[in-house]
């Protein structure tokens, strides 16, 4: 086994444990079913299930239904990005969706019975889990047999997934009176994720690439504006987050191993939308010492930071703030009070090399500055050898050894020749 595989296993191990028993709703459009990598995707979904994740699948069928309607020379009606489902279209959708469901069940059942995945549960199950209602008439358009989800049988689905089965939901629903309705698979997926209190909602799409980004709810409108070709799906993602789904992932089905990389690596391979704080800044705790060491050791080796022992860090941990990303410390900074002065020293500002973007240094500087002002300090001091311009761009001014408080002046290392930078803080009366 080569080192890259070992590194992946080490990174994946905590996520395998973390996701065991959690419910994931995985949704894919009809275009994904026709992707070259779909059979491998099915195998990866089987692996997720074998590792203990509870899986609910939702599939679409738009291109397949359109193709069947075109073959019949039947008009396809779409108004405001919503299909008008007349009687012929509904019958066609039933036939097409039924055939797709059988094909997906067949592939999944095969994947679940093959080594290294052997699932001894009931396997993959589908059925009438969805109660639907008519969409109705909007702006003069009667959408006929197009419907919306009214409810899903969440209790039954949870019983089945907790027993190890994969539940497959199609984009068809039925009213209590027995009427059938054509549904959007995105609506089914979002409603299912909300009703099941799913830990993740994952949309797989057939585009060649998806940016590896984290987008919070406040940034989502700008992201939608920047990606108009995916506006419809992104609006569904926004609606799901507003309805209480905390994490939604968008992953390309064309990316090799994309689903597993998104789920079992820290940074993923797709775009993650989060309604809760995925990366937070906080006061450091004793258990963070190892994480801080991982961040600062490369900079200590380069001479950018003074070396600190584990014992020293443990004694001074109350002075540190950290940025934590999904359980991993990726940045830190400390505020040291200089006795008998109104000056604080900003020290050990460091960001892990893999996370240099994202303005994390600025976030830590802002936090340390605020903490200093809360302590009624009027000045921040920095001693640095390699980040001089960065601090100058943020309002720090060059100083001399003579400008140092007496306590720091006595400790100044003339061999190291650190640059002295100072910044005045505005203290509110």
Short mmCIF file of C-alpha atoms in Angstrom, two decimals, residues 2-409:
data_model
loop_
_atom_site.label_atom_id
_atom_site.label_comp_id
_atom_site.label_asym_id
_atom_site.label_seq_id
_atom_site.Cartn_x
_atom_site.Cartn_y
_atom_site.Cartn_z
CA UNK A 2 1.53 3.34 -0.99
CA UNK A 3 1.79 6.40 1.26
CA UNK A 4 -1.11 8.25 -0.39
CA UNK A 5 -3.46 5.40 0.48
CA UNK A 6 -2.17 5.30 4.05
CA UNK A 7 -2.61 9.07 4.36
CA UNK A 8 -6.17 8.80 3.05
CA UNK A 9 -6.95 6.04 5.54
CA UNK A 10 -5.61 8.12 8.41
CA UNK A 11 -7.64 11.13 7.36
CA UNK A 12 -10.77 9.10 6.68
CA UNK A 13 -10.74 7.11 9.94
CA UNK A 14 -12.31 9.80 12.19
CA UNK A 15 -14.95 10.56 9.56
CA UNK A 16 -15.89 6.89 9.26
CA UNK A 17 -16.49 6.87 13.00
CA UNK A 18 -18.24 10.25 12.95
CA UNK A 19 -20.68 9.33 10.15
CA UNK A 20 -21.62 5.89 11.47
CA UNK A 21 -25.35 5.86 12.20
CA UNK A 22 -25.93 9.28 10.62
CA UNK A 23 -28.56 9.81 7.91
CA UNK A 24 -27.40 11.08 4.51
CA UNK A 25 -29.86 11.98 1.77
CA UNK A 26 -28.07 11.58 -1.58
CA UNK A 27 -29.88 12.98 -4.62
CA UNK A 28 -28.91 12.77 -8.27
CA UNK A 29 -30.46 14.06 -11.47
CA UNK A 30 -31.43 11.87 -14.40
CA UNK A 31 -28.31 13.08 -16.21
CA UNK A 32 -26.14 11.43 -13.55
CA UNK A 33 -27.72 8.04 -14.25
CA UNK A 34 -26.40 8.33 -17.81
CA UNK A 35 -22.87 9.29 -16.70
CA UNK A 36 -20.06 6.91 -17.56
CA UNK A 37 -19.08 6.74 -13.87
CA UNK A 38 -22.58 5.95 -12.57
CA UNK A 39 -21.88 2.26 -11.91
CA UNK A 40 -18.82 3.21 -9.85
CA UNK A 41 -20.91 5.80 -8.02
CA UNK A 42 -23.39 3.07 -7.06
CA UNK A 43 -20.51 1.01 -5.68
CA UNK A 44 -19.31 4.00 -3.64
CA UNK A 45 -22.82 4.45 -2.21
CA UNK A 46 -22.74 0.77 -1.22
CA UNK A 47 -19.43 1.39 0.55
CA UNK A 48 -20.97 4.29 2.48
CA UNK A 49 -23.75 1.99 3.62
CA UNK A 50 -21.32 -0.79 4.57
CA UNK A 51 -19.38 1.69 6.72
CA UNK A 52 -22.48 2.38 8.78
CA UNK A 53 -23.98 5.49 7.20
CA UNK A 54 -27.76 5.39 6.81
CA UNK A 55 -28.54 6.18 3.17
CA UNK A 56 -31.66 7.60 1.52
CA UNK A 57 -31.33 7.94 -2.26
CA UNK A 58 -33.45 10.23 -4.43
CA UNK A 59 -33.26 10.08 -8.22
CA UNK A 60 -34.51 12.30 -11.01
CA UNK A 61 -35.64 11.39 -14.52
CA UNK A 62 -36.03 14.58 -16.56
CA UNK A 63 -33.83 13.75 -19.58
CA UNK A 64 -35.26 10.24 -19.82
CA UNK A 65 -38.85 11.52 -19.68
CA UNK A 66 -38.06 14.22 -22.25
CA UNK A 67 -36.51 11.66 -24.58
CA UNK A 68 -39.60 9.46 -24.38
CA UNK A 69 -41.92 12.40 -25.02
CA UNK A 70 -39.83 13.51 -28.00
CA UNK A 71 -39.99 9.99 -29.43
CA UNK A 72 -43.79 10.26 -29.24
CA UNK A 73 -43.74 13.77 -30.76
CA UNK A 74 -45.56 14.95 -27.64
CA UNK A 75 -45.15 18.58 -26.63
CA UNK A 76 -42.95 19.26 -23.62
CA UNK A 77 -44.30 22.13 -21.55
CA UNK A 78 -42.07 23.92 -19.05
CA UNK A 79 -43.21 27.17 -17.43
CA UNK A 80 -41.01 29.04 -14.93
CA UNK A 81 -38.63 26.07 -14.81
CA UNK A 82 -41.48 23.74 -13.83
CA UNK A 83 -42.83 20.94 -16.01
CA UNK A 84 -46.54 21.00 -16.85
CA UNK A 85 -47.59 17.37 -16.45
CA UNK A 86 -50.56 16.48 -18.62
CA UNK A 87 -52.05 12.98 -18.70
CA UNK A 88 -49.67 11.69 -21.40
CA UNK A 89 -46.63 13.13 -19.62
CA UNK A 90 -47.74 11.59 -16.32
CA UNK A 91 -48.12 8.15 -17.86
CA UNK A 92 -44.74 8.51 -19.52
CA UNK A 93 -43.15 9.60 -16.25
CA UNK A 94 -44.60 6.58 -14.46
CA UNK A 95 -43.14 4.22 -17.02
CA UNK A 96 -39.75 5.89 -17.22
CA UNK A 97 -39.35 6.36 -13.46
CA UNK A 98 -40.44 2.79 -12.83
CA UNK A 99 -37.83 1.47 -15.25
CA UNK A 100 -35.09 3.67 -13.75
CA UNK A 101 -36.00 2.61 -10.24
CA UNK A 102 -35.69 -1.08 -11.18
CA UNK A 103 -32.32 -0.44 -12.85
CA UNK A 104 -30.96 1.46 -9.80
CA UNK A 105 -32.25 -1.22 -7.44
CA UNK A 106 -30.61 -3.90 -9.59
CA UNK A 107 -27.22 -2.15 -9.61
CA UNK A 108 -27.35 -1.39 -5.90
CA UNK A 109 -28.40 -4.91 -4.95
CA UNK A 110 -25.50 -6.28 -6.95
CA UNK A 111 -23.05 -3.83 -5.33
CA UNK A 112 -24.32 -4.64 -1.83
CA UNK A 113 -23.80 -8.37 -2.33
CA UNK A 114 -20.24 -8.20 -3.70
CA UNK A 115 -17.00 -8.19 -1.65
CA UNK A 116 -15.69 -6.05 -0.04
CA UNK A 117 -19.26 -4.85 0.57
CA UNK A 118 -21.62 -7.48 1.89
CA UNK A 119 -24.85 -6.03 3.31
CA UNK A 120 -26.94 -8.59 5.17
CA UNK A 121 -29.94 -6.26 5.57
CA UNK A 122 -32.91 -6.17 3.23
CA UNK A 123 -30.67 -4.26 0.77
CA UNK A 124 -32.31 -1.48 -1.21
CA UNK A 125 -36.01 -0.77 -0.69
CA UNK A 126 -38.44 1.50 -2.52
CA UNK A 127 -42.13 2.05 -2.09
CA UNK A 128 -44.89 4.55 -1.51
CA UNK A 129 -43.13 6.68 1.09
CA UNK A 130 -44.29 10.03 -0.33
CA UNK A 131 -47.65 11.73 0.03
CA UNK A 132 -48.12 14.43 -2.61
CA UNK A 133 -50.55 17.19 -3.45
CA UNK A 134 -51.20 19.16 -6.67
CA UNK A 135 -49.08 22.21 -7.34
CA UNK A 136 -52.18 23.91 -8.71
CA UNK A 137 -52.46 27.03 -10.86
CA UNK A 138 -49.84 29.77 -10.82
CA UNK A 139 -49.92 32.95 -12.91
CA UNK A 140 -52.60 31.44 -15.12
CA UNK A 141 -50.76 28.15 -15.73
CA UNK A 142 -52.47 24.94 -14.64
CA UNK A 143 -49.68 22.51 -13.85
CA UNK A 144 -52.18 19.62 -13.86
CA UNK A 145 -50.44 16.47 -12.55
CA UNK A 146 -47.34 18.26 -11.33
CA UNK A 147 -47.27 18.09 -7.56
CA UNK A 148 -45.40 19.01 -4.41
CA UNK A 149 -44.45 16.87 -1.44
CA UNK A 150 -46.98 16.97 1.37
CA UNK A 151 -45.25 14.55 3.75
CA UNK A 152 -43.02 11.50 3.79
CA UNK A 153 -43.21 8.44 6.00
CA UNK A 154 -40.17 9.43 8.05
CA UNK A 155 -40.70 6.87 10.82
CA UNK A 156 -40.77 3.93 8.41
CA UNK A 157 -37.77 5.22 6.48
CA UNK A 158 -35.78 5.57 9.73
CA UNK A 159 -36.69 2.03 10.76
CA UNK A 160 -35.45 0.69 7.44
CA UNK A 161 -32.22 2.71 7.32
CA UNK A 162 -31.37 1.96 10.96
CA UNK A 163 -31.60 -1.73 10.05
CA UNK A 164 -28.96 -1.17 7.35
CA UNK A 165 -31.21 -0.93 4.30
CA UNK A 166 -30.89 1.79 1.65
CA UNK A 167 -34.18 3.53 0.90
CA UNK A 168 -34.75 4.69 -2.68
CA UNK A 169 -37.18 7.55 -3.34
CA UNK A 170 -38.39 8.42 -6.83
CA UNK A 171 -39.87 11.65 -8.14
CA UNK A 172 -43.44 10.36 -7.96
CA UNK A 173 -45.94 10.81 -5.15
CA UNK A 174 -49.52 9.86 -4.46
CA UNK A 175 -52.38 11.66 -2.77
CA UNK A 176 -54.56 9.96 -0.12
CA UNK A 177 -57.23 9.60 -2.83
CA UNK A 178 -54.83 7.65 -5.06
CA UNK A 179 -53.91 10.35 -7.60
CA UNK A 180 -50.34 10.27 -8.89
CA UNK A 181 -48.21 13.40 -9.18
CA UNK A 182 -44.97 14.14 -10.95
CA UNK A 183 -42.49 15.73 -8.50
CA UNK A 184 -39.17 17.49 -8.73
CA UNK A 185 -36.47 15.24 -7.35
CA UNK A 186 -34.87 18.30 -5.69
CA UNK A 187 -38.09 18.90 -3.74
CA UNK A 188 -38.25 15.26 -2.68
CA UNK A 189 -34.61 15.34 -1.51
CA UNK A 190 -34.97 18.61 0.41
CA UNK A 191 -38.23 17.53 2.05
CA UNK A 192 -36.75 14.16 2.99
CA UNK A 193 -33.62 15.74 4.49
CA UNK A 194 -35.74 18.13 6.56
CA UNK A 195 -38.22 15.47 7.74
CA UNK A 196 -35.52 12.93 8.59
CA UNK A 197 -33.30 15.53 10.29
CA UNK A 198 -30.57 14.31 7.97
CA UNK A 199 -26.99 15.14 8.86
CA UNK A 200 -26.17 15.80 5.22
CA UNK A 201 -28.00 16.45 1.97
CA UNK A 202 -25.79 15.65 -1.02
CA UNK A 203 -26.63 16.62 -4.59
CA UNK A 204 -24.69 14.86 -7.34
CA UNK A 205 -24.70 16.53 -10.73
CA UNK A 206 -23.36 15.66 -14.15
CA UNK A 207 -21.19 18.75 -14.80
CA UNK A 208 -17.49 18.12 -15.22
CA UNK A 209 -16.35 20.09 -12.17
CA UNK A 210 -17.49 21.73 -8.97
CA UNK A 211 -15.38 24.30 -7.12
CA UNK A 212 -13.95 23.12 -3.80
CA UNK A 213 -15.47 25.80 -1.60
CA UNK A 214 -17.26 26.35 1.67
CA UNK A 215 -20.26 28.67 1.30
CA UNK A 216 -22.29 29.79 4.29
CA UNK A 217 -25.90 30.88 4.19
CA UNK A 218 -24.95 34.55 4.16
CA UNK A 219 -22.78 34.05 1.05
CA UNK A 220 -25.24 31.88 -0.83
CA UNK A 221 -27.05 34.64 -2.76
CA UNK A 222 -23.76 35.89 -4.18
CA UNK A 223 -22.80 32.32 -5.10
CA UNK A 224 -26.11 31.85 -6.90
CA UNK A 225 -25.56 35.09 -8.85
CA UNK A 226 -22.10 33.88 -9.86
CA UNK A 227 -23.41 30.49 -11.06
CA UNK A 228 -26.58 31.22 -13.07
CA UNK A 229 -26.39 27.88 -14.91
CA UNK A 230 -27.14 26.12 -11.61
CA UNK A 231 -29.60 28.68 -10.27
CA UNK A 232 -32.52 26.28 -9.97
CA UNK A 233 -30.61 23.66 -7.98
CA UNK A 234 -28.89 26.29 -5.84
CA UNK A 235 -32.26 27.83 -4.96
CA UNK A 236 -33.38 24.38 -3.78
CA UNK A 237 -30.23 24.17 -1.68
CA UNK A 238 -30.99 27.59 -0.19
CA UNK A 239 -34.56 26.55 0.61
CA UNK A 240 -33.34 23.35 2.28
CA UNK A 241 -30.91 25.30 4.45
CA UNK A 242 -33.60 27.81 5.39
CA UNK A 243 -35.78 24.84 6.39
CA UNK A 244 -33.17 23.58 8.83
CA UNK A 245 -30.80 21.36 6.81
CA UNK A 246 -27.43 22.43 8.16
CA UNK A 247 -25.05 20.99 5.55
CA UNK A 248 -25.63 20.53 1.84
CA UNK A 249 -22.93 19.24 -0.52
CA UNK A 250 -22.72 19.68 -4.29
CA UNK A 251 -20.45 17.12 -5.95
CA UNK A 252 -19.72 16.30 -9.57
CA UNK A 253 -20.50 12.70 -10.46
CA UNK A 254 -17.80 13.00 -13.13
CA UNK A 255 -15.07 13.43 -10.51
CA UNK A 256 -13.28 10.16 -9.81
CA UNK A 257 -14.07 9.01 -6.26
CA UNK A 258 -15.79 12.36 -5.73
CA UNK A 259 -18.43 11.17 -3.28
CA UNK A 260 -15.98 9.35 -1.02
CA UNK A 261 -13.48 12.20 -1.13
CA UNK A 262 -16.20 14.67 -0.19
CA UNK A 263 -17.38 12.59 2.75
CA UNK A 264 -14.14 11.17 4.10
CA UNK A 265 -11.59 13.97 3.68
CA UNK A 266 -11.39 17.18 5.65
CA UNK A 267 -11.55 19.57 2.69
CA UNK A 268 -13.65 17.48 0.34
CA UNK A 269 -13.77 17.77 -3.43
CA UNK A 270 -17.01 19.69 -3.98
CA UNK A 271 -18.87 22.73 -2.70
CA UNK A 272 -20.23 22.56 0.83
CA UNK A 273 -23.03 24.88 1.90
CA UNK A 274 -23.41 25.27 5.63
CA UNK A 275 -26.05 26.97 7.71
CA UNK A 276 -24.07 26.36 10.89
CA UNK A 277 -20.51 27.46 11.52
CA UNK A 278 -18.25 24.82 9.98
CA UNK A 279 -15.06 26.70 10.86
CA UNK A 280 -15.07 28.57 14.14
CA UNK A 281 -12.69 30.78 16.06
CA UNK A 282 -12.51 30.30 19.82
CA UNK A 283 -10.45 30.34 23.01
CA UNK A 284 -7.87 27.56 23.04
CA UNK A 285 -8.12 24.67 25.49
CA UNK A 286 -5.50 22.28 26.86
CA UNK A 287 -6.55 19.53 24.44
CA UNK A 288 -5.70 21.89 21.55
CA UNK A 289 -1.95 21.86 22.33
CA UNK A 290 -1.14 19.05 19.88
CA UNK A 291 -3.09 20.83 17.15
CA UNK A 292 -1.26 24.09 17.82
CA UNK A 293 2.09 22.28 17.62
CA UNK A 294 1.12 20.87 14.21
CA UNK A 295 0.42 24.43 13.01
CA UNK A 296 3.51 26.17 14.39
CA UNK A 297 6.20 23.50 13.91
CA UNK A 298 6.74 24.22 10.16
CA UNK A 299 7.15 27.94 10.92
CA UNK A 300 9.48 27.20 13.84
CA UNK A 301 11.61 25.07 11.51
CA UNK A 302 11.88 28.00 9.08
CA UNK A 303 12.79 30.39 11.88
CA UNK A 304 9.63 32.43 11.44
CA UNK A 305 8.50 31.64 14.99
CA UNK A 306 10.42 31.13 18.22
CA UNK A 307 10.28 27.49 19.26
CA UNK A 308 7.85 26.71 22.08
CA UNK A 309 7.88 23.48 24.04
CA UNK A 310 4.72 21.49 24.72
CA UNK A 311 5.10 22.33 28.42
CA UNK A 312 5.28 26.05 27.67
CA UNK A 313 2.20 25.86 25.45
CA UNK A 314 0.28 23.98 28.14
CA UNK A 315 1.16 26.65 30.72
CA UNK A 316 0.23 29.50 28.35
CA UNK A 317 -2.81 27.96 26.63
CA UNK A 318 -5.14 30.58 28.14
CA UNK A 319 -3.36 33.21 26.04
CA UNK A 320 -4.15 31.45 22.73
CA UNK A 321 -7.06 31.67 20.32
CA UNK A 322 -7.50 29.04 17.60
CA UNK A 323 -9.46 28.45 14.42
CA UNK A 324 -10.95 24.98 14.36
CA UNK A 325 -12.08 23.39 11.11
CA UNK A 326 -14.23 20.30 11.54
CA UNK A 327 -12.26 19.16 14.60
CA UNK A 328 -8.79 20.17 13.36
CA UNK A 329 -6.82 23.20 14.59
CA UNK A 330 -5.70 25.09 11.48
CA UNK A 331 -4.59 28.48 12.88
CA UNK A 332 -3.63 30.11 16.15
CA UNK A 333 -2.53 33.36 17.77
CA UNK A 334 -1.72 34.51 21.30
CA UNK A 335 -2.04 37.70 23.32
CA UNK A 336 0.54 38.28 26.06
CA UNK A 337 0.04 41.09 28.54
CA UNK A 338 3.18 43.10 29.20
CA UNK A 339 3.36 43.88 32.93
CA UNK A 340 2.89 47.47 34.10
CA UNK A 341 1.96 48.73 30.61
CA UNK A 342 -1.11 49.25 28.44
CA UNK A 343 0.55 47.21 25.66
CA UNK A 344 -0.18 43.65 24.63
CA UNK A 345 2.03 41.45 22.47
CA UNK A 346 0.45 39.63 19.55
CA UNK A 347 2.53 36.47 19.19
CA UNK A 348 2.56 33.08 17.49
CA UNK A 349 0.14 34.12 14.72
CA UNK A 350 0.24 31.09 12.45
CA UNK A 351 -1.94 29.44 9.80
CA UNK A 352 -1.47 25.86 8.65
CA UNK A 353 0.15 25.82 5.17
CA UNK A 354 -2.88 24.06 3.67
CA UNK A 355 -5.20 26.89 4.79
CA UNK A 356 -3.39 30.07 3.87
CA UNK A 357 -6.43 31.51 2.08
CA UNK A 358 -9.72 32.58 3.58
CA UNK A 359 -8.43 35.62 5.51
CA UNK A 360 -7.84 33.46 8.58
CA UNK A 361 -4.92 35.58 9.71
CA UNK A 362 -7.17 38.65 9.54
CA UNK A 363 -9.83 36.91 11.61
CA UNK A 364 -7.30 36.06 14.32
CA UNK A 365 -5.87 39.58 14.28
CA UNK A 366 -9.35 41.00 14.69
CA UNK A 367 -10.06 38.67 17.62
CA UNK A 368 -6.78 39.44 19.38
CA UNK A 369 -7.31 43.19 18.84
CA UNK A 370 -10.79 42.96 20.30
CA UNK A 371 -9.51 40.97 23.28
CA UNK A 372 -6.81 43.59 23.86
CA UNK A 373 -9.37 46.40 23.79
CA UNK A 374 -11.62 44.46 26.16
CA UNK A 375 -8.67 44.43 28.55
CA UNK A 376 -8.33 48.22 28.14
CA UNK A 377 -5.02 47.94 26.29
CA UNK A 378 -4.23 50.79 23.92
CA UNK A 379 -1.41 49.25 21.87
CA UNK A 380 -0.45 46.00 20.19
CA UNK A 381 3.18 44.97 19.73
CA UNK A 382 4.48 42.44 17.20
CA UNK A 383 8.01 41.09 16.82
CA UNK A 384 8.40 39.44 13.42
CA UNK A 385 11.11 38.41 10.98
CA UNK A 386 9.11 37.30 7.93
CA UNK A 387 5.65 38.91 7.96
CA UNK A 388 6.60 42.55 8.10
CA UNK A 389 4.62 43.76 5.08
CA UNK A 390 1.53 41.80 6.12
CA UNK A 391 1.37 43.61 9.45
CA UNK A 392 2.19 46.98 7.87
CA UNK A 393 -0.74 46.57 5.49
CA UNK A 394 -2.95 46.17 8.55
CA UNK A 395 -1.95 49.38 10.27
CA UNK A 396 1.17 48.41 12.22
CA UNK A 397 3.97 51.00 12.25
CA UNK A 398 7.73 50.28 12.48
CA UNK A 399 9.30 50.86 15.86
CA UNK A 400 12.73 50.74 17.46
CA UNK A 401 14.14 48.83 20.40
CA UNK A 402 13.85 52.05 22.41
CA UNK A 403 10.07 51.98 21.85
CA UNK A 404 9.73 48.66 23.65
CA UNK A 405 8.45 48.51 27.23
CA UNK A 406 11.32 47.96 29.67
CA UNK A 407 10.31 44.34 30.27
CA UNK A 408 10.47 43.52 26.54
CA UNK A 409 13.56 45.66 25.93
#
